[in-house]
XYZ file of C-alpha atoms in Angstrom:
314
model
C 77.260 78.112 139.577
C 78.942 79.432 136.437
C 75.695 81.125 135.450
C 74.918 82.432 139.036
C 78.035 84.124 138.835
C 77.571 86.003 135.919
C 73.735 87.313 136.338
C 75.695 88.503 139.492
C 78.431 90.518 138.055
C 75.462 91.874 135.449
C 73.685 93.080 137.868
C 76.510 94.350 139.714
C 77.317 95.974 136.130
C 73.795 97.602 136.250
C 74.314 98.956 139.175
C 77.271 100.346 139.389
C 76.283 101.848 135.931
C 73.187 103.364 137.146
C 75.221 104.380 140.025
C 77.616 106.049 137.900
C 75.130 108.102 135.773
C 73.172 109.289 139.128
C 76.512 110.991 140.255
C 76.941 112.334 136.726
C 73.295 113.819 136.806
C 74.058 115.370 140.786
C 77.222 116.986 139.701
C 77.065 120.607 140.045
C 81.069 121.164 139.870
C 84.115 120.380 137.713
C 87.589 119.636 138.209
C 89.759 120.990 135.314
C 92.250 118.260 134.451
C 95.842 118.205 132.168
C 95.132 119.101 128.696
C 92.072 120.612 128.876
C 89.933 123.372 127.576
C 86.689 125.605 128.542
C 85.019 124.072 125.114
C 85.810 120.361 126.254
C 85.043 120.742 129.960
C 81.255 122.760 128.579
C 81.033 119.439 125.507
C 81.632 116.900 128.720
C 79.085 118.197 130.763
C 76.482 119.429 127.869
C 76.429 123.409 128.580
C 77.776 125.759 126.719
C 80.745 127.783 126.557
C 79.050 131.218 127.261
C 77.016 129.473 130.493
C 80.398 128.105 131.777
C 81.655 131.494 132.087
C 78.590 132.818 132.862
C 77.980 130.853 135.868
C 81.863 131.438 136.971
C 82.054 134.589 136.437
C 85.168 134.339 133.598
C 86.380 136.653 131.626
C 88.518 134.825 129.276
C 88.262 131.373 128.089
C 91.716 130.553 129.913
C 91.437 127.788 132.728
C 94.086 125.838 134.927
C 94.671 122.631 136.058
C 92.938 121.705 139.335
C 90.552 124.630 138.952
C 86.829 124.384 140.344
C 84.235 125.221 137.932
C 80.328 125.432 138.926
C 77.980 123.683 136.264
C 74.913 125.005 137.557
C 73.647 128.380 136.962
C 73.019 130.916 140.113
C 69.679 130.845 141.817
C 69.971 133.408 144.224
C 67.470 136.354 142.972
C 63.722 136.442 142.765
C 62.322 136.724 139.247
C 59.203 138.248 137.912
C 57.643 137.066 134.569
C 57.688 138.733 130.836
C 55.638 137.587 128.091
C 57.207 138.441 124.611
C 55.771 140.904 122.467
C 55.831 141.086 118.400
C 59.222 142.694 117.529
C 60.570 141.859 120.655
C 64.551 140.908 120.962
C 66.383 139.708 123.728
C 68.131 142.476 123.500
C 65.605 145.160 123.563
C 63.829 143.284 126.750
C 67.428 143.446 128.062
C 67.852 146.974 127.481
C 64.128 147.619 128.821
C 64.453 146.075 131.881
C 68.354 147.374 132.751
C 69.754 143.896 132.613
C 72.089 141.730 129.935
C 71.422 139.520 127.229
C 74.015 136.673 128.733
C 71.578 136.823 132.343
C 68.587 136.194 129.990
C 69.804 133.786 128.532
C 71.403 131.909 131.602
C 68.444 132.836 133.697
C 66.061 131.193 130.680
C 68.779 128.359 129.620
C 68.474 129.630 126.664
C 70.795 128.280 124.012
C 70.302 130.693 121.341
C 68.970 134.585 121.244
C 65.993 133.350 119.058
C 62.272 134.292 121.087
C 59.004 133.805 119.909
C 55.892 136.416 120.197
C 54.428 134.948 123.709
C 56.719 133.351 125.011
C 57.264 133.536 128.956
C 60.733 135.156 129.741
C 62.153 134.988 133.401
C 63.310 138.425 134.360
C 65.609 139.647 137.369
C 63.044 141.077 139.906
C 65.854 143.589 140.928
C 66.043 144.938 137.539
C 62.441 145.682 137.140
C 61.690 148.770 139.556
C 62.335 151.041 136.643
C 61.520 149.653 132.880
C 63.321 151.964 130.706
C 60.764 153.277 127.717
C 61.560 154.512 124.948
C 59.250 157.251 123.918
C 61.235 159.240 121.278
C 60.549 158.362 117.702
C 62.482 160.235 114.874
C 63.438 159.511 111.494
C 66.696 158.910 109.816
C 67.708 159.132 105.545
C 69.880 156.614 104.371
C 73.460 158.070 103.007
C 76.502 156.355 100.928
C 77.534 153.385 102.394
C 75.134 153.416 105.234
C 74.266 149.380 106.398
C 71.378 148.359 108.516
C 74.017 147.321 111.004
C 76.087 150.761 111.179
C 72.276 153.051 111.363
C 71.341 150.724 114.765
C 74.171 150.889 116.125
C 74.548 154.568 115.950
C 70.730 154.577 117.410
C 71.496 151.545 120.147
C 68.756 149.433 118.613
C 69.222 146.021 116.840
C 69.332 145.017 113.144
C 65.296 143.104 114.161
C 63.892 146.401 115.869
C 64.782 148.691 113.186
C 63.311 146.420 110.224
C 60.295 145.597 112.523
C 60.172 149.984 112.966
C 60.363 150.001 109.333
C 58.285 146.852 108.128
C 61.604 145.477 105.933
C 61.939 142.039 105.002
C 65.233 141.881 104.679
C 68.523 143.913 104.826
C 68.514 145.539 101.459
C 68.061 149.611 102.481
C 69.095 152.716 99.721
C 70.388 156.387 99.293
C 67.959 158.592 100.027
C 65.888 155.833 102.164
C 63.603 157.978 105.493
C 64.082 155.478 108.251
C 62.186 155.743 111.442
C 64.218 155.152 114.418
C 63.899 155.199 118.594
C 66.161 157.626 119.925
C 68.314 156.979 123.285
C 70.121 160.416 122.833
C 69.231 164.069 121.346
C 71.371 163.600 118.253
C 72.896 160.155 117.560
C 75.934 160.404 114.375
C 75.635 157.087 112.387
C 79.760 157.945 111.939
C 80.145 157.092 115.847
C 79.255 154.102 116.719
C 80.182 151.955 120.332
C 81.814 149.618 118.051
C 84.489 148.336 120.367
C 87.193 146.141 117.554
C 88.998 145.107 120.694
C 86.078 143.763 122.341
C 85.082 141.965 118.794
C 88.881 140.177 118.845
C 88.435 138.961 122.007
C 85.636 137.217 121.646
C 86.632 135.952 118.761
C 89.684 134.321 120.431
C 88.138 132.831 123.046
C 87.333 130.220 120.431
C 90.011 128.926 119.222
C 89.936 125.263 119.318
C 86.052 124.908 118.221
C 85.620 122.054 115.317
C 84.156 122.893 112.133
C 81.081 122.110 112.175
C 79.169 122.294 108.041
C 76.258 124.909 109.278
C 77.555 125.451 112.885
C 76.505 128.488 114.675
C 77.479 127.659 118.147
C 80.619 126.885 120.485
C 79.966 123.301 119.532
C 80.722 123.839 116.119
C 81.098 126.415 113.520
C 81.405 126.865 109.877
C 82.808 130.075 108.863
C 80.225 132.776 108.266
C 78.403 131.135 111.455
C 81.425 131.433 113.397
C 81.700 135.490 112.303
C 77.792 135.746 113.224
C 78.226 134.569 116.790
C 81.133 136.761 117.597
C 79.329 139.555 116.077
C 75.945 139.352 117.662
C 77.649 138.202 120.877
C 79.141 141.846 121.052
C 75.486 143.370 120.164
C 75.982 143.663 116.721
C 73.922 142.048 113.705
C 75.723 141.036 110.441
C 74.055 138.556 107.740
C 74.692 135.056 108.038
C 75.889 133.613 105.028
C 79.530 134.399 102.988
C 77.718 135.825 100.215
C 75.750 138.290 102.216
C 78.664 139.792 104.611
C 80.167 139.705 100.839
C 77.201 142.219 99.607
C 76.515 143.588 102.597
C 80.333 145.452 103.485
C 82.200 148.495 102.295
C 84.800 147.180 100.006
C 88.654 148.185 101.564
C 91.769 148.240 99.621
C 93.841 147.776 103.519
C 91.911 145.492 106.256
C 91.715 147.270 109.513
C 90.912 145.766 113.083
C 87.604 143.963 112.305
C 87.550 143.997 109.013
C 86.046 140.816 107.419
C 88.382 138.992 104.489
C 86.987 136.721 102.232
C 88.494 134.023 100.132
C 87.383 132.136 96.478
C 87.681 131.077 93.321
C 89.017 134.230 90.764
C 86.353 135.419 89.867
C 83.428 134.447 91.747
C 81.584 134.879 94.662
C 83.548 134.467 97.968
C 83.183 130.785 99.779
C 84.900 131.946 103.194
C 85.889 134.539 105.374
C 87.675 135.630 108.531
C 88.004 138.399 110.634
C 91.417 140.448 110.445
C 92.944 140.908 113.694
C 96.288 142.530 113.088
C 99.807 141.746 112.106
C 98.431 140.505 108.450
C 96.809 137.493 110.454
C 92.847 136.349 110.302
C 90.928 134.403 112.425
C 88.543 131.924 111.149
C 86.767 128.749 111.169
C 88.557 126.352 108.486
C 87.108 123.125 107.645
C 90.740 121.517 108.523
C 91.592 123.465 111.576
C 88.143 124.929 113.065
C 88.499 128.147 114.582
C 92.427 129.191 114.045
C 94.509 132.307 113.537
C 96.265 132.255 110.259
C 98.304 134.567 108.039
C 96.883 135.746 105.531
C 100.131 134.594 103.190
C 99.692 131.236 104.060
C 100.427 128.737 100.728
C 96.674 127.773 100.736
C 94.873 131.006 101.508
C 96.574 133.944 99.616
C 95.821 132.757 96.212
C 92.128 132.376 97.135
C 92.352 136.081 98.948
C 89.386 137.695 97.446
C 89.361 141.117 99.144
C 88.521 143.191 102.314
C 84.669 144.685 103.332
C 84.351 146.694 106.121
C 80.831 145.672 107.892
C 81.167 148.573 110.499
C 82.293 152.007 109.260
């Protein structure tokens, strides 16, 4: 009897288990309980942070208590198919086709903005009446503290299209340099860019909270110079991925301004970590102790290490 009884509450186990993880599976909405946060309520339910808000339609990262949030993404638009092309970039297809690199990417379930030559893309059917082409092709020389990052912006391309326009293998670009570039406007000044530092700030804040993650270069995890990446690209804008490239890459600045990158290290050698400045002599960052966290840039541990300021976008 004593053994009946127990393959009985096993299987009862089983099923109530099985029962359990079918109603997981189904669920296509979320109740926000006490204590929570978008980046626990996306880790719980294995979707990211930029999908959650996506599919909700936030605009911040702030939720409430009781608050309904959908887990599915939107299916209510036809779609027509793309095939990717060499030097292709989901932001180029997005700018081709009059749509966003977030609906790609949700429409795709795409995790990252990495594509590969033909593979099939998803596209809005309502967005593809009128491909915009761009037909104008001019050329661009390279001036004092001109970046890779500041000449695409300036000509609305990506960091990838204009190195795939100009066959370069990596960032490195000098004085004097004739670059070709596509032209969205008669006469584009590399000294205006849509840089928006307000934009880049909040972004960055919405954040706060993610572990350090060694490597990390999502909202499940950063590490720091991952962490500076994802804001960056998130706001169309390309910067190198490691500390000692946005160390070689930036303007050097004796006073950070909004958006300026810090960096911290040894005296004396090459920077290990950096933040981006965000006012009021405070830095945001992913630290190894705290993840991503606004601190000042006097704090006991960081101002001895404070290595200097480089300005990424002039």
């Amino acid at each position: 009897m004593k053994k009946q009884l127990m393959i009985m509450a096993t299987s009862a186990g089983i099923l109530f288990g099985s029962y359990s993880m079918h109603g997981l599976a189904a669920q296509t909405t979320y109740t926000v309980k006490a204590g929570e946060t978008l980046w626990r309520v996306a880790s719980l339910n294995n979707i990211t942070v930029q999908n959650l808000m996506t599919y909700n339609n936030l605009t911040s990262s702030t939720i409430h208590i009781g608050q309904q949030l959908t887990l599915n993404a939107p299916s209510t638009q036809d779609t027509v198919m793309y095939t990717v092309k060499s030097g292709d970039s989901l932001s180029l297809i997005a700018r081709t086709f009059n749509t966003t690199v977030t609906e790609l990417k949700s429409i795709n379930q795409l995790t990252s903005d990495l594509i590969r030559v033909g593979q099939t893309l998803k596209i809005p059917a309502a967005q593809t009446v009128q491909p915009i082409q761009s037909t104008n092709t001019t050329t661009y020389t390279v001036k004092s503290k001109d970046t890779l990052t500041k000449i695409a912006l300036a000509y609305h391309l990506t960091v990838s299209e204009l190195k795939s326009l100009n066959n370069l293998n990596n960032d490195t670009i000098f004085i004097g340099q004739v670059l070709k570039v596509n032209s969205t406007s008669a006469t584009p000044d590399p000294q205006q860019t849509d840089f928006n530092v307000d934009a880049i700030i909040a972004e960055a804040k919405k954040y706060i909270g993610v572990p350090y993650v060694w490597g990390g270069s999502t909202p499940s995890g950063f590490d720091c110079s991952g962490y500076i990446n994802y804001v960056f690209t998130r706001q169309g804008i390309s910067v190198p991925r490691t500390v000692a490239q946005l160390w070689a890459s930036g303007a050097a600045e004796s006073t950070p301004q909004l958006g300026d990158l810090v960096f911290f290290g040894q005296p004396g050698s090459v920077p290990t970590h950096a933040g981006i400045y965000i006012g009021n002599n405070q830095f945001i960052h992913s630290g190894t102790s705290t993840g991503v966290a606004i601190t000042d840039l006097n704090h006991p541990y960081w101002k001895p290490l404070f290595s200097g300021v480089k300005r990424i976008i002039q």
